[in-house]
PDB file of C-alpha atoms in Angstrom:
ATOM      1  CA  GLU A   1       9.914 -17.532  21.391  1.00 63.00           C
ATOM      2  CA  ALA A   2       8.979 -14.397  23.289  1.00 79.00           C
ATOM      3  CA  GLY A   3      10.972 -11.251  22.549  1.00 93.00           C
ATOM      4  CA  VAL A   4      12.628  -8.755  24.856  1.00 96.00           C
ATOM      5  CA  ALA A   5      10.001  -7.250  27.159  1.00 97.00           C
ATOM      6  CA  GLN A   6      10.231  -3.710  28.509  1.00 97.00           C
ATOM      7  CA  SER A   7       7.990  -1.632  30.733  1.00 97.00           C
ATOM      8  CA  PRO A   8       6.634   0.929  30.954  1.00 97.00           C
ATOM      9  CA  ARG A   9       6.290   2.001  27.315  1.00 96.00           C
ATOM     10  CA  TYR A  10       5.981   5.677  28.184  1.00 96.00           C
ATOM     11  CA  LYS A  11       6.851   7.790  31.208  1.00 97.00           C
ATOM     12  CA  ILE A  12       6.578  11.521  31.872  1.00 98.00           C
ATOM     13  CA  ILE A  13       8.250  12.920  34.976  1.00 98.00           C
ATOM     14  CA  GLU A  14       9.376  16.277  36.277  1.00 98.00           C
ATOM     15  CA  LYS A  15      13.069  17.103  36.519  1.00 97.00           C
ATOM     16  CA  ARG A  16      14.708  15.991  39.750  1.00 97.00           C
ATOM     17  CA  GLN A  17      12.238  13.121  40.127  1.00 98.00           C
ATOM     18  CA  SER A  18      13.315   9.489  39.941  1.00 98.00           C
ATOM     19  CA  VAL A  19      12.233   6.826  37.464  1.00 98.00           C
ATOM     20  CA  ALA A  20      12.862   3.121  36.891  1.00 98.00           C
ATOM     21  CA  PHE A  21      12.646   0.968  33.790  1.00 98.00           C
ATOM     22  CA  TRP A  22      12.352  -2.807  33.667  1.00 97.00           C
ATOM     23  CA  CYS A  23      13.607  -5.297  31.088  1.00 97.00           C
ATOM     24  CA  ASN A  24      13.145  -9.038  30.706  1.00 96.00           C
ATOM     25  CA  PRO A  25      15.439 -10.484  28.025  1.00 95.00           C
ATOM     26  CA  ILE A  26      14.778 -13.437  25.768  1.00 94.00           C
ATOM     27  CA  SER A  27      14.865 -16.656  27.758  1.00 92.00           C
ATOM     28  CA  GLY A  28      18.352 -18.121  27.885  1.00 89.00           C
ATOM     29  CA  HIS A  29      20.115 -14.941  26.776  1.00 91.00           C
ATOM     30  CA  ALA A  30      23.071 -14.348  29.068  1.00 89.00           C
ATOM     31  CA  THR A  31      24.035 -10.887  27.850  1.00 91.00           C
ATOM     32  CA  LEU A  32      21.828  -7.852  28.403  1.00 94.00           C
ATOM     33  CA  TYR A  33      22.348  -4.262  27.236  1.00 96.00           C
ATOM     34  CA  TRP A  34      20.748  -0.924  28.043  1.00 98.00           C
ATOM     35  CA  TYR A  35      20.942   1.748  25.341  1.00 98.00           C
ATOM     36  CA  GLN A  36      19.866   5.394  25.323  1.00 98.00           C
ATOM     37  CA  GLN A  37      18.507   6.829  22.068  1.00 97.00           C
ATOM     38  CA  ILE A  38      18.076  10.593  21.890  1.00 96.00           C
ATOM     39  CA  LEU A  39      15.781  11.871  19.146  1.00 92.00           C
ATOM     40  CA  GLY A  40      17.546  11.873  15.787  1.00 90.00           C
ATOM     41  CA  GLN A  41      20.521   9.867  17.055  1.00 93.00           C
ATOM     42  CA  GLY A  42      21.517   6.236  17.009  1.00 95.00           C
ATOM     43  CA  PRO A  43      21.331   4.227  20.228  1.00 96.00           C
ATOM     44  CA  LYS A  44      24.265   4.658  22.627  1.00 96.00           C
ATOM     45  CA  LEU A  45      25.319   1.945  25.052  1.00 96.00           C
ATOM     46  CA  LEU A  46      24.797   2.722  28.734  1.00 98.00           C
ATOM     47  CA  ILE A  47      25.637  -0.614  30.339  1.00 97.00           C
ATOM     48  CA  GLN A  48      26.271  -4.245  29.393  1.00 94.00           C
ATOM     49  CA  PHE A  49      25.711  -7.240  31.673  1.00 94.00           C
ATOM     50  CA  GLN A  50      26.982 -10.784  31.309  1.00 90.00           C
ATOM     51  CA  ASN A  51      24.690 -12.865  33.529  1.00 88.00           C
ATOM     52  CA  ASN A  52      24.567 -10.693  36.670  1.00 86.00           C
ATOM     53  CA  GLY A  53      28.007  -9.115  36.248  1.00 92.00           C
ATOM     54  CA  VAL A  54      28.800  -5.764  34.615  1.00 94.00           C
ATOM     55  CA  VAL A  55      30.950  -6.004  31.465  1.00 91.00           C
ATOM     56  CA  ASP A  56      30.951  -2.341  30.428  1.00 92.00           C
ATOM     57  CA  ASP A  57      29.457   0.680  32.165  1.00 95.00           C
ATOM     58  CA  SER A  58      31.975   3.242  30.927  1.00 93.00           C
ATOM     59  CA  GLN A  59      29.272   5.450  29.369  1.00 94.00           C
ATOM     60  CA  LEU A  60      26.811   5.260  32.256  1.00 96.00           C
ATOM     61  CA  PRO A  61      26.459   8.607  34.116  1.00 95.00           C
ATOM     62  CA  LYS A  62      26.981   6.995  37.481  1.00 95.00           C
ATOM     63  CA  ASP A  63      26.120  10.105  39.466  1.00 96.00           C
ATOM     64  CA  ARG A  64      22.481   9.692  38.464  1.00 97.00           C
ATOM     65  CA  PHE A  65      22.056   6.381  36.628  1.00 98.00           C
ATOM     66  CA  SER A  66      22.192   2.923  38.144  1.00 98.00           C
ATOM     67  CA  ALA A  67      21.350  -0.531  36.836  1.00 97.00           C
ATOM     68  CA  GLU A  68      21.183  -4.008  38.253  1.00 96.00           C
ATOM     69  CA  ARG A  69      20.581  -7.555  37.102  1.00 95.00           C
ATOM     70  CA  LEU A  70      20.439  -9.431  40.363  1.00 80.00           C
ATOM     71  CA  LYS A  71      19.551 -12.959  39.268  1.00 86.00           C
ATOM     72  CA  GLY A  72      21.057 -12.834  35.816  1.00 84.00           C
ATOM     73  CA  VAL A  73      17.653 -12.581  34.159  1.00 92.00           C
ATOM     74  CA  ASP A  74      15.625  -9.358  34.256  1.00 95.00           C
ATOM     75  CA  SER A  75      17.165  -5.948  34.814  1.00 97.00           C
ATOM     76  CA  THR A  76      16.229  -2.528  36.157  1.00 97.00           C
ATOM     77  CA  LEU A  77      17.640   0.833  35.056  1.00 98.00           C
ATOM     78  CA  LYS A  78      17.102   3.787  37.395  1.00 98.00           C
ATOM     79  CA  ILE A  79      17.597   7.515  37.002  1.00 98.00           C
ATOM     80  CA  GLN A  80      17.743   9.683  40.128  1.00 97.00           C
ATOM     81  CA  PRO A  81      17.447  12.639  39.873  1.00 97.00           C
ATOM     82  CA  ALA A  82      16.330  13.086  36.272  1.00 97.00           C
ATOM     83  CA  LYS A  83      17.437  16.008  34.118  1.00 97.00           C
ATOM     84  CA  LEU A  84      15.805  17.479  31.034  1.00 97.00           C
ATOM     85  CA  GLU A  85      18.562  16.008  28.838  1.00 97.00           C
ATOM     86  CA  ASP A  86      17.601  12.500  29.966  1.00 98.00           C
ATOM     87  CA  SER A  87      14.544  12.691  27.700  1.00 97.00           C
ATOM     88  CA  ALA A  88      15.104   9.805  25.314  1.00 97.00           C
ATOM     89  CA  VAL A  89      14.065   6.282  24.427  1.00 96.00           C
ATOM     90  CA  TYR A  90      15.682   3.649  26.630  1.00 98.00           C
ATOM     91  CA  LEU A  91      16.190   0.389  24.797  1.00 97.00           C
ATOM     92  CA  CYS A  92      16.994  -2.996  26.246  1.00 97.00           C
ATOM     93  CA  ALA A  93      18.649  -5.684  24.127  1.00 96.00           C
ATOM     94  CA  SER A  94      19.896  -9.203  24.683  1.00 94.00           C
ATOM     95  CA  THR A  95      22.154 -11.746  22.999  1.00 90.00           C
ATOM     96  CA  ARG A  96      22.469 -15.427  23.682  1.00 81.00           C
ATOM     97  CA  GLN A  97      26.146 -15.228  24.589  1.00 69.00           C
ATOM     98  CA  ASN A  98      28.833 -12.617  24.955  1.00 59.00           C
ATOM     99  CA  LEU A  99      30.405 -13.729  21.710  1.00 62.00           C
ATOM    100  CA  GLY A 100      31.187 -11.665  18.657  1.00 60.00           C
ATOM    101  CA  GLY A 101      29.029 -13.470  16.166  1.00 69.00           C
ATOM    102  CA  THR A 102      25.759 -13.365  18.037  1.00 82.00           C
ATOM    103  CA  GLU A 103      22.685 -11.450  16.911  1.00 87.00           C
ATOM    104  CA  ALA A 104      21.173  -8.760  19.114  1.00 91.00           C
ATOM    105  CA  PHE A 105      17.434  -8.488  19.757  1.00 94.00           C
ATOM    106  CA  PHE A 106      15.798  -5.328  21.057  1.00 95.00           C
ATOM    107  CA  GLY A 107      12.684  -4.551  23.042  1.00 96.00           C
ATOM    108  CA  GLN A 108      10.070  -1.911  22.190  1.00 95.00           C
ATOM    109  CA  GLY A 109      11.782   0.669  24.380  1.00 96.00           C
ATOM    110  CA  THR A 110      10.610   3.084  27.053  1.00 97.00           C
ATOM    111  CA  ARG A 111      10.071   6.665  25.955  1.00 96.00           C
ATOM    112  CA  LEU A 112      10.984   9.024  28.805  1.00 97.00           C
ATOM    113  CA  THR A 113       9.984  12.666  28.782  1.00 97.00           C
ATOM    114  CA  VAL A 114      11.421  14.892  31.507  1.00 98.00           C
ATOM    115  CA  VAL A 115       9.604  18.231  31.912  1.00 97.00           C
TER     116      VAL A 115
ATOM    117  CA  LYS B   1      37.437   4.788  18.378  1.00 86.00           C
ATOM    118  CA  GLN B   2      34.903   3.109  16.107  1.00 92.00           C
ATOM    119  CA  GLU B   3      32.517   5.489  14.351  1.00 95.00           C
ATOM    120  CA  VAL B   4      29.601   4.549  12.120  1.00 97.00           C
ATOM    121  CA  THR B   5      28.232   6.921   9.483  1.00 98.00           C
ATOM    122  CA  GLN B   6      25.058   6.520   7.455  1.00 97.00           C
ATOM    123  CA  ILE B   7      24.342   8.378   4.247  1.00 93.00           C
ATOM    124  CA  PRO B   8      21.918   9.807   3.324  1.00 92.00           C
ATOM    125  CA  ALA B   9      20.241  10.967   6.535  1.00 95.00           C
ATOM    126  CA  ALA B  10      16.874  10.999   4.771  1.00 96.00           C
ATOM    127  CA  LEU B  11      15.556   9.647   1.509  1.00 95.00           C
ATOM    128  CA  SER B  12      12.210   9.995  -0.292  1.00 97.00           C
ATOM    129  CA  VAL B  13      11.329   7.750  -3.207  1.00 96.00           C
ATOM    130  CA  PRO B  14       8.188   6.785  -5.136  1.00 97.00           C
ATOM    131  CA  GLU B  15       6.792   3.298  -4.721  1.00 97.00           C
ATOM    132  CA  GLY B  16       8.459   0.659  -6.829  1.00 97.00           C
ATOM    133  CA  GLU B  17      11.937   2.142  -6.903  1.00 97.00           C
ATOM    134  CA  ASN B  18      15.026   0.155  -5.988  1.00 97.00           C
ATOM    135  CA  LEU B  19      17.206   1.960  -3.483  1.00 95.00           C
ATOM    136  CA  VAL B  20      20.504   1.715  -1.635  1.00 96.00           C
ATOM    137  CA  LEU B  21      21.319   2.826   1.879  1.00 97.00           C
ATOM    138  CA  ASN B  22      24.952   3.296   2.803  1.00 97.00           C
ATOM    139  CA  CYS B  23      26.860   2.620   6.001  1.00 98.00           C
ATOM    140  CA  SER B  24      30.558   3.199   6.662  1.00 98.00           C
ATOM    141  CA  PHE B  25      32.691   2.411   9.702  1.00 97.00           C
ATOM    142  CA  THR B  26      36.169   3.573  10.634  1.00 96.00           C
ATOM    143  CA  ASP B  27      37.686   0.397  12.126  1.00 93.00           C
ATOM    144  CA  SER B  28      37.554  -2.804  10.093  1.00 93.00           C
ATOM    145  CA  ALA B  29      38.114  -4.982  13.185  1.00 92.00           C
ATOM    146  CA  ILE B  30      34.515  -6.104  13.614  1.00 92.00           C
ATOM    147  CA  TYR B  31      32.793  -9.388  14.404  1.00 91.00           C
ATOM    148  CA  ASN B  32      29.667  -8.589  12.434  1.00 92.00           C
ATOM    149  CA  LEU B  33      27.373  -5.880  11.119  1.00 95.00           C
ATOM    150  CA  GLN B  34      23.645  -5.727  11.704  1.00 95.00           C
ATOM    151  CA  TRP B  35      20.937  -3.740   9.911  1.00 97.00           C
ATOM    152  CA  PHE B  36      17.837  -2.734  11.870  1.00 97.00           C
ATOM    153  CA  ARG B  37      14.527  -1.122  11.087  1.00 97.00           C
ATOM    154  CA  GLN B  38      12.874   1.303  13.514  1.00 96.00           C
ATOM    155  CA  ASP B  39       9.294   2.486  13.118  1.00 94.00           C
ATOM    156  CA  PRO B  40       8.266   5.738  14.851  1.00 89.00           C
ATOM    157  CA  GLY B  41       7.903   5.225  18.585  1.00 83.00           C
ATOM    158  CA  LYS B  42       8.961   1.602  18.369  1.00 87.00           C
ATOM    159  CA  GLY B  43      11.986  -0.493  19.160  1.00 91.00           C
ATOM    160  CA  LEU B  44      14.510  -1.966  16.737  1.00 95.00           C
ATOM    161  CA  THR B  45      13.716  -4.903  14.481  1.00 94.00           C
ATOM    162  CA  SER B  46      16.685  -6.881  13.210  1.00 94.00           C
ATOM    163  CA  LEU B  47      16.679  -7.162   9.417  1.00 96.00           C
ATOM    164  CA  LEU B  48      19.979  -8.756   8.481  1.00 95.00           C
ATOM    165  CA  LEU B  49      23.124  -9.912  10.265  1.00 93.00           C
ATOM    166  CA  ILE B  50      26.377 -10.235   8.286  1.00 94.00           C
ATOM    167  CA  GLN B  51      29.327 -11.956   9.893  1.00 92.00           C
ATOM    168  CA  SER B  52      32.790 -10.509   9.218  1.00 92.00           C
ATOM    169  CA  SER B  53      33.668 -13.473   6.998  1.00 92.00           C
ATOM    170  CA  GLN B  54      30.593 -13.004   4.793  1.00 93.00           C
ATOM    171  CA  ARG B  55      30.118 -10.715   1.801  1.00 95.00           C
ATOM    172  CA  GLU B  56      26.338 -10.474   1.743  1.00 95.00           C
ATOM    173  CA  GLN B  57      23.046 -11.617   3.204  1.00 95.00           C
ATOM    174  CA  THR B  58      19.597 -11.667   1.655  1.00 96.00           C
ATOM    175  CA  SER B  59      16.098 -11.707   3.099  1.00 96.00           C
ATOM    176  CA  GLY B  60      13.183 -11.271   0.743  1.00 97.00           C
ATOM    177  CA  ARG B  61      13.496  -7.903  -0.989  1.00 97.00           C
ATOM    178  CA  LEU B  62      16.470  -6.924   1.184  1.00 98.00           C
ATOM    179  CA  ASN B  63      20.120  -7.541   0.379  1.00 98.00           C
ATOM    180  CA  ALA B  64      22.984  -6.363   2.548  1.00 97.00           C
ATOM    181  CA  SER B  65      26.617  -6.399   1.495  1.00 97.00           C
ATOM    182  CA  LEU B  66      29.767  -6.026   3.541  1.00 97.00           C
ATOM    183  CA  ASP B  67      33.225  -4.903   2.431  1.00 96.00           C
ATOM    184  CA  LYS B  68      35.099  -5.085   5.701  1.00 94.00           C
ATOM    185  CA  SER B  69      38.458  -3.973   4.343  1.00 93.00           C
ATOM    186  CA  SER B  70      37.045  -0.699   3.045  1.00 95.00           C
ATOM    187  CA  GLY B  71      34.697  -0.242   6.022  1.00 97.00           C
ATOM    188  CA  ARG B  72      31.484  -0.194   4.033  1.00 97.00           C
ATOM    189  CA  SER B  73      28.106  -1.868   3.934  1.00 98.00           C
ATOM    190  CA  THR B  74      25.069  -1.267   1.774  1.00 98.00           C
ATOM    191  CA  LEU B  75      21.430  -2.215   2.250  1.00 97.00           C
ATOM    192  CA  TYR B  76      19.628  -2.714  -1.038  1.00 98.00           C
ATOM    193  CA  ILE B  77      15.829  -2.606  -1.024  1.00 97.00           C
ATOM    194  CA  ALA B  78      14.135  -3.859  -4.178  1.00 98.00           C
ATOM    195  CA  ALA B  79      10.752  -2.662  -5.398  1.00 97.00           C
ATOM    196  CA  SER B  80      10.139  -0.346  -2.456  1.00 97.00           C
ATOM    197  CA  GLN B  81       6.675  -0.164  -0.866  1.00 97.00           C
ATOM    198  CA  PRO B  82       5.012   2.427   1.395  1.00 97.00           C
ATOM    199  CA  GLY B  83       5.288  -0.102   4.215  1.00 97.00           C
ATOM    200  CA  ASP B  84       9.075   0.158   3.947  1.00 97.00           C
ATOM    201  CA  SER B  85       8.895   3.709   5.311  1.00 98.00           C
ATOM    202  CA  ALA B  86      10.936   3.723   8.530  1.00 97.00           C
ATOM    203  CA  THR B  87      14.370   4.574   9.884  1.00 97.00           C
ATOM    204  CA  TYR B  88      17.097   2.098   8.999  1.00 98.00           C
ATOM    205  CA  LEU B  89      20.007   1.748  11.408  1.00 98.00           C
ATOM    206  CA  CYS B  90      23.376   0.145  10.788  1.00 98.00           C
ATOM    207  CA  ALA B  91      25.428  -1.187  13.696  1.00 97.00           C
ATOM    208  CA  VAL B  92      28.805  -2.912  14.012  1.00 95.00           C
ATOM    209  CA  ARG B  93      30.082  -5.190  16.748  1.00 92.00           C
ATOM    210  CA  PRO B  94      33.735  -4.250  17.285  1.00 89.00           C
ATOM    211  CA  VAL B  95      36.400  -6.782  18.176  1.00 87.00           C
ATOM    212  CA  LYS B  96      37.950  -4.347  20.634  1.00 74.00           C
ATOM    213  CA  ALA B  97      36.385  -3.078  23.852  1.00 62.00           C
ATOM    214  CA  GLY B  98      33.702  -5.643  24.467  1.00 66.00           C
ATOM    215  CA  THR B  99      30.951  -6.780  22.148  1.00 75.00           C
ATOM    216  CA  ALA B 100      28.290  -4.080  22.344  1.00 90.00           C
ATOM    217  CA  LEU B 101      26.934  -2.740  19.055  1.00 93.00           C
ATOM    218  CA  ILE B 102      27.938   0.731  17.877  1.00 95.00           C
ATOM    219  CA  PHE B 103      25.269   2.468  15.826  1.00 97.00           C
ATOM    220  CA  GLY B 104      25.039   5.045  13.087  1.00 97.00           C
ATOM    221  CA  LYS B 105      22.418   7.786  13.240  1.00 97.00           C
ATOM    222  CA  GLY B 106      20.210   6.077  10.702  1.00 97.00           C
ATOM    223  CA  THR B 107      18.598   6.830   7.360  1.00 97.00           C
ATOM    224  CA  THR B 108      14.932   7.835   7.414  1.00 97.00           C
ATOM    225  CA  LEU B 109      13.178   6.418   4.368  1.00 97.00           C
ATOM    226  CA  SER B 110       9.850   7.626   3.029  1.00 97.00           C
ATOM    227  CA  VAL B 111       8.181   5.700   0.209  1.00 97.00           C
ATOM    228  CA  SER B 112       5.218   7.431  -1.394  1.00 96.00           C
ATOM    229  CA  SER B 113       2.378   5.636  -3.173  1.00 93.00           C
TER     230      SER B 113
END
């Protein structure tokens, strides 16, 4: 089965510009997560979707970050305007169900550099 | 608030050594614990998943244990190889506050030939 797909793999933008990342989860996986991983740190949850509804966005900086999952399949994460501290790897993950025992699978990530 | 700590932050060993990576978490109310491997510039690869009712899981040269009551897990790597060089991340899925994984900062392993 195909894994979690993310694009682009790399992106360099200037501060105050906007950027968007795309994620396509494993087929049939209802739950989708976006994580931010700053260099030297573990991934931190930004937002969790169950189908096309938001389960948890408590750590999403809503003044500049937005995310959507319109048809309950693929998802887009947007940053507008970007700041230098947004430089990080953005990881998308999915699980089959929003149940405790399920295993999470991650994509290759998008490395964002803000200059 | 659940916190996950991994010790050591970095480890260098010669090829062939057996080694142990440690993970501790502050709240024992978890559904499961997952160990991941991350190569430089890459995403996370799932290595082992241990459910809260299990004590250990094995895959090839890897063995992960879980002591939920004491908030600890270890990842044992037997007969290490240079190809094992990577960052190893531990993550727990808490019972409270949704089901998203909470990660440690990882242990960066370097195996020299």
